[in-house]
CSV table of C-alpha atoms in Angstrom, one decimal:
chain,number,residue,atom,x,y,z
A,8,GLN,CA,-41.9,-18.7,-59.8
A,9,VAL,CA,-39.5,-17.9,-62.6
A,10,GLN,CA,-35.8,-17.8,-61.6
A,11,LEU,CA,-32.6,-17.4,-63.5
A,12,VAL,CA,-29.6,-18.4,-61.4
A,13,GLN,CA,-26.2,-17.7,-62.8
A,14,SER,CA,-22.8,-19.3,-62.0
A,15,GLY,CA,-20.4,-17.6,-59.6
A,16,ALA,CA,-17.8,-14.9,-60.1
A,17,GLU,CA,-14.7,-15.6,-62.3
A,18,VAL,CA,-11.2,-14.3,-62.5
A,19,LYS,CA,-9.4,-14.8,-65.8
A,20,LYS,CA,-6.1,-13.9,-67.3
A,21,PRO,CA,-6.0,-12.0,-70.6
A,22,GLY,CA,-6.3,-14.3,-73.6
A,23,ALA,CA,-8.3,-16.9,-71.7
A,24,SER,CA,-11.9,-17.9,-72.1
A,25,VAL,CA,-14.8,-17.8,-69.7
A,26,LYS,CA,-18.1,-19.7,-69.7
A,27,VAL,CA,-21.0,-18.5,-67.6
A,28,SER,CA,-24.1,-20.5,-67.0
A,29,CYS,CA,-27.7,-19.5,-66.4
A,30,LYS,CA,-30.1,-22.1,-65.0
A,31,ALA,CA,-33.7,-21.4,-65.5
A,32,SER,CA,-36.6,-22.7,-63.5
A,33,GLY,CA,-40.3,-22.0,-63.0
A,34,TYR,CA,-41.2,-22.1,-66.7
A,35,THR,CA,-40.8,-24.2,-69.9
A,36,PHE,CA,-37.2,-23.4,-70.9
A,37,THR,CA,-37.6,-24.1,-74.6
A,38,SER,CA,-40.5,-21.7,-74.9
A,39,TYR,CA,-38.5,-18.5,-74.5
A,40,ALA,CA,-35.3,-17.1,-75.9
A,41,MET,CA,-32.4,-16.2,-73.6
A,42,HIS,CA,-30.2,-13.2,-74.1
A,43,TRP,CA,-26.9,-12.1,-72.6
A,44,VAL,CA,-26.2,-8.6,-71.6
A,45,ARG,CA,-23.1,-7.2,-69.9
A,46,GLN,CA,-22.2,-4.1,-67.9
A,47,ALA,CA,-18.7,-2.9,-67.3
A,48,PRO,CA,-18.2,-0.9,-64.1
A,49,GLY,CA,-20.0,2.4,-64.3
A,50,GLN,CA,-21.0,1.8,-67.9
A,51,ARG,CA,-24.1,1.2,-70.0
A,52,LEU,CA,-25.9,-2.1,-70.5
A,53,GLU,CA,-24.4,-3.8,-73.6
A,54,TRP,CA,-26.3,-6.5,-75.5
A,55,MET,CA,-24.2,-9.5,-76.6
A,56,GLY,CA,-26.5,-12.0,-78.2
A,57,TRP,CA,-29.3,-14.5,-77.8
A,58,ILE,CA,-30.3,-18.0,-78.3
A,59,ASN,CA,-33.7,-19.5,-79.2
A,60,ALA,CA,-33.8,-22.1,-76.5
A,61,GLY,CA,-36.2,-24.2,-78.5
A,62,ASN,CA,-34.2,-24.7,-81.7
A,63,GLY,CA,-30.8,-23.5,-80.6
A,64,ASN,CA,-30.5,-20.7,-83.2
A,65,THR,CA,-28.3,-17.8,-82.2
A,66,LYS,CA,-27.7,-14.2,-83.1
A,67,TYR,CA,-24.8,-12.1,-81.9
A,68,SER,CA,-24.0,-8.4,-81.7
A,69,GLN,CA,-21.5,-7.5,-84.4
A,70,LYS,CA,-19.1,-6.3,-81.6
A,71,PHE,CA,-18.8,-9.8,-80.2
A,72,GLN,CA,-19.1,-11.8,-83.3
A,73,GLY,CA,-16.3,-14.4,-83.4
A,74,ARG,CA,-15.6,-14.2,-79.7
A,75,VAL,CA,-18.9,-15.1,-78.1
A,76,THR,CA,-20.7,-18.4,-78.2
A,77,ILE,CA,-24.1,-18.9,-76.7
A,78,THR,CA,-25.4,-22.5,-76.2
A,79,ARG,CA,-28.0,-24.3,-74.2
A,80,ASP,CA,-28.7,-27.6,-72.6
A,81,THR,CA,-32.4,-28.2,-72.7
A,82,SER,CA,-32.2,-31.3,-70.4
A,83,ALA,CA,-30.7,-29.0,-67.8
A,84,SER,CA,-32.7,-25.9,-68.6
A,85,THR,CA,-29.5,-24.0,-68.7
A,86,ALA,CA,-28.1,-21.4,-71.1
A,87,TYR,CA,-24.4,-20.7,-71.5
A,88,MET,CA,-22.3,-17.8,-72.7
A,89,GLU,CA,-18.7,-18.3,-73.5
A,90,LEU,CA,-16.4,-15.4,-74.3
A,91,SER,CA,-12.9,-16.0,-75.7
A,92,SER,CA,-9.7,-14.0,-76.1
A,93,LEU,CA,-10.5,-12.0,-72.9
A,94,ARG,CA,-9.0,-8.6,-72.4
A,95,SER,CA,-9.2,-6.2,-69.5
A,96,GLU,CA,-12.1,-4.3,-71.2
A,97,ASP,CA,-14.2,-7.5,-70.8
A,98,THR,CA,-14.2,-7.0,-67.0
A,99,ALA,CA,-18.0,-6.7,-66.4
A,100,VAL,CA,-21.1,-8.1,-64.8
A,101,TYR,CA,-22.7,-10.5,-67.2
A,102,TYR,CA,-26.4,-11.1,-67.1
A,103,CYS,CA,-28.7,-13.6,-68.7
A,104,ALA,CA,-32.3,-12.3,-69.4
A,105,ARG,CA,-35.4,-14.0,-70.5
A,106,TRP,CA,-37.0,-12.6,-73.7
A,107,ALA,CA,-40.8,-12.4,-73.5
A,108,ALA,CA,-43.3,-11.6,-76.2
A,109,VAL,CA,-46.8,-10.4,-76.2
A,110,ALA,CA,-49.0,-10.4,-79.3
A,111,THR,CA,-51.0,-7.3,-80.0
A,112,ILE,CA,-53.1,-6.2,-83.0
A,113,GLY,CA,-50.6,-6.0,-85.9
A,114,ALA,CA,-47.4,-6.7,-84.0
A,115,GLU,CA,-45.5,-8.7,-81.4
A,116,LEU,CA,-43.9,-6.8,-78.6
A,117,TYR,CA,-40.7,-8.0,-77.0
A,118,TYR,CA,-39.0,-7.3,-73.7
A,119,PHE,CA,-36.8,-8.7,-70.9
A,120,ASP,CA,-39.1,-9.8,-68.1
A,121,TYR,CA,-36.7,-11.8,-65.9
A,122,TRP,CA,-33.0,-11.3,-65.3
A,123,GLY,CA,-30.3,-13.4,-63.6
A,124,GLN,CA,-28.5,-12.0,-60.6
A,125,GLY,CA,-25.4,-11.3,-62.7
A,126,THR,CA,-21.9,-12.8,-62.8
A,127,LEU,CA,-18.8,-10.7,-62.3
A,128,VAL,CA,-16.0,-11.6,-64.6
A,129,THR,CA,-12.7,-10.0,-63.9
A,130,VAL,CA,-9.9,-10.1,-66.4
A,131,SER,CA,-6.6,-9.3,-64.9
A,132,SER,CA,-3.0,-10.4,-65.3
B,12,GLU,CA,-26.7,-1.7,-86.1
B,13,ILE,CA,-29.1,0.8,-84.6
B,14,VAL,CA,-27.6,3.3,-82.1
B,15,MET,CA,-29.7,4.5,-79.2
B,16,THR,CA,-29.0,7.9,-77.8
B,17,GLN,CA,-30.5,9.1,-74.5
B,18,SER,CA,-30.7,12.6,-73.1
B,19,PRO,CA,-29.9,14.1,-70.8
B,20,ALA,CA,-27.0,12.0,-69.3
B,21,THR,CA,-28.0,13.2,-65.8
B,22,LEU,CA,-31.3,14.8,-64.7
B,23,SER,CA,-31.7,16.5,-61.3
B,24,VAL,CA,-35.2,16.7,-60.2
B,25,SER,CA,-36.9,17.4,-56.8
B,26,PRO,CA,-39.2,14.8,-55.3
B,27,GLY,CA,-42.8,15.3,-56.3
B,28,GLU,CA,-41.8,17.0,-59.6
B,29,ARG,CA,-42.1,15.6,-63.1
B,30,ALA,CA,-39.1,14.0,-65.0
B,31,THR,CA,-38.9,13.6,-68.7
B,32,LEU,CA,-36.3,11.4,-70.2
B,33,SER,CA,-35.6,11.1,-74.0
B,34,CYS,CA,-34.4,8.3,-76.2
B,35,ARG,CA,-33.6,8.6,-79.9
B,36,ALA,CA,-32.9,5.8,-82.4
B,37,SER,CA,-30.6,6.2,-85.4
B,38,GLN,CA,-33.3,4.7,-87.6
B,39,SER,CA,-36.9,3.7,-87.1
B,40,VAL,CA,-37.6,0.9,-84.6
B,41,SER,CA,-41.4,1.3,-84.9
B,42,SER,CA,-42.7,0.7,-81.4
B,43,ASN,CA,-40.1,-1.9,-80.5
B,44,LEU,CA,-38.8,0.1,-77.5
B,45,ALA,CA,-38.6,-0.7,-73.8
B,46,TRP,CA,-37.5,1.2,-70.8
B,47,TYR,CA,-35.7,-0.3,-67.8
B,48,GLN,CA,-34.8,1.1,-64.3
B,49,GLN,CA,-31.6,0.0,-62.7
B,50,LYS,CA,-30.5,0.7,-59.1
B,51,PRO,CA,-26.9,0.1,-57.9
B,52,GLY,CA,-26.0,-3.5,-57.5
B,53,GLN,CA,-29.2,-4.7,-59.1
B,54,ALA,CA,-30.3,-6.2,-62.4
B,55,PRO,CA,-32.5,-3.9,-64.6
B,56,ARG,CA,-36.3,-3.9,-64.0
B,57,LEU,CA,-38.7,-3.6,-66.9
B,58,LEU,CA,-40.9,-0.5,-66.8
B,59,ILE,CA,-42.4,0.0,-70.3
B,60,TYR,CA,-42.6,-2.1,-73.4
B,61,GLY,CA,-44.0,-1.5,-76.8
B,62,ALA,CA,-43.0,2.2,-76.2
B,63,SER,CA,-46.1,2.9,-74.1
B,64,THR,CA,-47.3,-0.2,-72.3
B,65,ARG,CA,-46.6,-0.4,-68.6
B,66,ALA,CA,-45.3,-3.7,-67.3
B,67,THR,CA,-47.1,-5.6,-64.6
B,68,GLY,CA,-46.8,-3.9,-61.2
B,69,ILE,CA,-45.4,-0.6,-62.5
B,70,PRO,CA,-47.1,2.4,-61.0
B,71,ALA,CA,-49.2,4.7,-63.1
B,72,ARG,CA,-46.8,7.6,-62.6
B,73,PHE,CA,-44.6,6.0,-65.2
B,74,SER,CA,-45.6,6.5,-68.8
B,75,GLY,CA,-44.0,6.0,-72.2
B,76,SER,CA,-44.7,7.6,-75.5
B,77,GLY,CA,-43.3,7.9,-79.0
B,78,SER,CA,-42.7,5.7,-82.1
B,79,GLY,CA,-40.2,5.5,-85.0
B,80,THR,CA,-37.1,7.3,-83.7
B,81,GLU,CA,-38.2,9.5,-80.8
B,82,PHE,CA,-39.3,8.2,-77.5
B,83,THR,CA,-40.0,9.7,-74.0
B,84,LEU,CA,-40.3,8.2,-70.5
B,85,THR,CA,-42.2,10.5,-68.1
B,86,ILE,CA,-42.4,10.1,-64.4
B,87,SER,CA,-45.2,12.3,-63.3
B,88,SER,CA,-44.4,12.8,-59.6
B,89,LEU,CA,-41.1,11.5,-58.5
B,90,GLN,CA,-40.9,9.4,-55.4
B,91,SER,CA,-37.7,8.7,-53.5
B,92,GLU,CA,-37.5,5.2,-54.9
B,93,ASP,CA,-37.4,6.5,-58.5
B,94,PHE,CA,-34.0,7.9,-58.3
B,95,ALA,CA,-32.0,5.5,-60.4
B,96,VAL,CA,-30.5,5.0,-63.9
B,97,TYR,CA,-32.9,4.5,-66.8
B,98,TYR,CA,-32.2,2.7,-70.0
B,99,CYS,CA,-34.1,2.5,-73.3
B,100,GLN,CA,-33.7,-0.6,-75.4
B,101,GLN,CA,-34.7,-1.3,-79.0
B,102,TYR,CA,-35.3,-4.5,-80.9
B,103,ASN,CA,-35.2,-4.6,-84.7
B,104,ASN,CA,-34.4,-7.4,-87.1
B,105,TRP,CA,-33.2,-9.8,-84.4
B,106,LEU,CA,-30.7,-7.3,-83.1
B,107,LEU,CA,-30.9,-5.2,-79.9
B,108,ALA,CA,-29.3,-2.2,-78.4
B,109,PHE,CA,-29.4,-0.1,-75.3
B,110,GLY,CA,-29.1,3.6,-74.8
B,111,GLN,CA,-26.2,4.9,-72.6
B,112,GLY,CA,-28.6,5.6,-69.8
B,113,THR,CA,-30.0,8.7,-67.9
B,114,ARG,CA,-29.1,9.0,-64.3
B,115,LEU,CA,-32.0,10.5,-62.4
B,116,GLU,CA,-30.8,12.2,-59.2
B,117,ILE,CA,-32.3,14.1,-56.4
B,118,LYS,CA,-32.1,17.9,-56.7
């Protein structure tokens, strides 16, 4: 069965960086894109960016451009999200999510079908 | 980037009644719209994709409609397990965005 298992909670000081991992199993890692979504306490889901796990191409939300880097290690079936220059507003649960596609007549439809369990990142001095 | 706006922010409905949640995009997203349900402490769960296709295992009381900029999620007869936060999400030109969510609470 498909599983996305994320690394454990982190506590960081302002200005530091954090790197969260997401290990995939139960499917061919390179056949699906992986996205990162975060959720601050009591707030909405916020899309950060994604990586094509096959070719390594990435795309980031304008809000995080320059601060976020998404990478992958195909040999380990693992995706990574690194966020730099952390500030208190970055305190959130960070999720990885698999991006699935289904072909229909005239279009491809996309959605998140599996999610990691979430990783709490706390930024505090 | 496209902005997604959901309404209302909170919806109070009695069990067994119908709930209608709305989502508006700042520009057309065609049918690239999905709905997710999130309960406290859990990751979101996919309900609807392609604006109107139910995901595997989702009960028939959940239905989605709309295209372009206006979308609706309808829950025909609310069950106790349906009280949660619902998010719409669009995909367009390699970029994604979520709405701010609608909290569905018991009246």
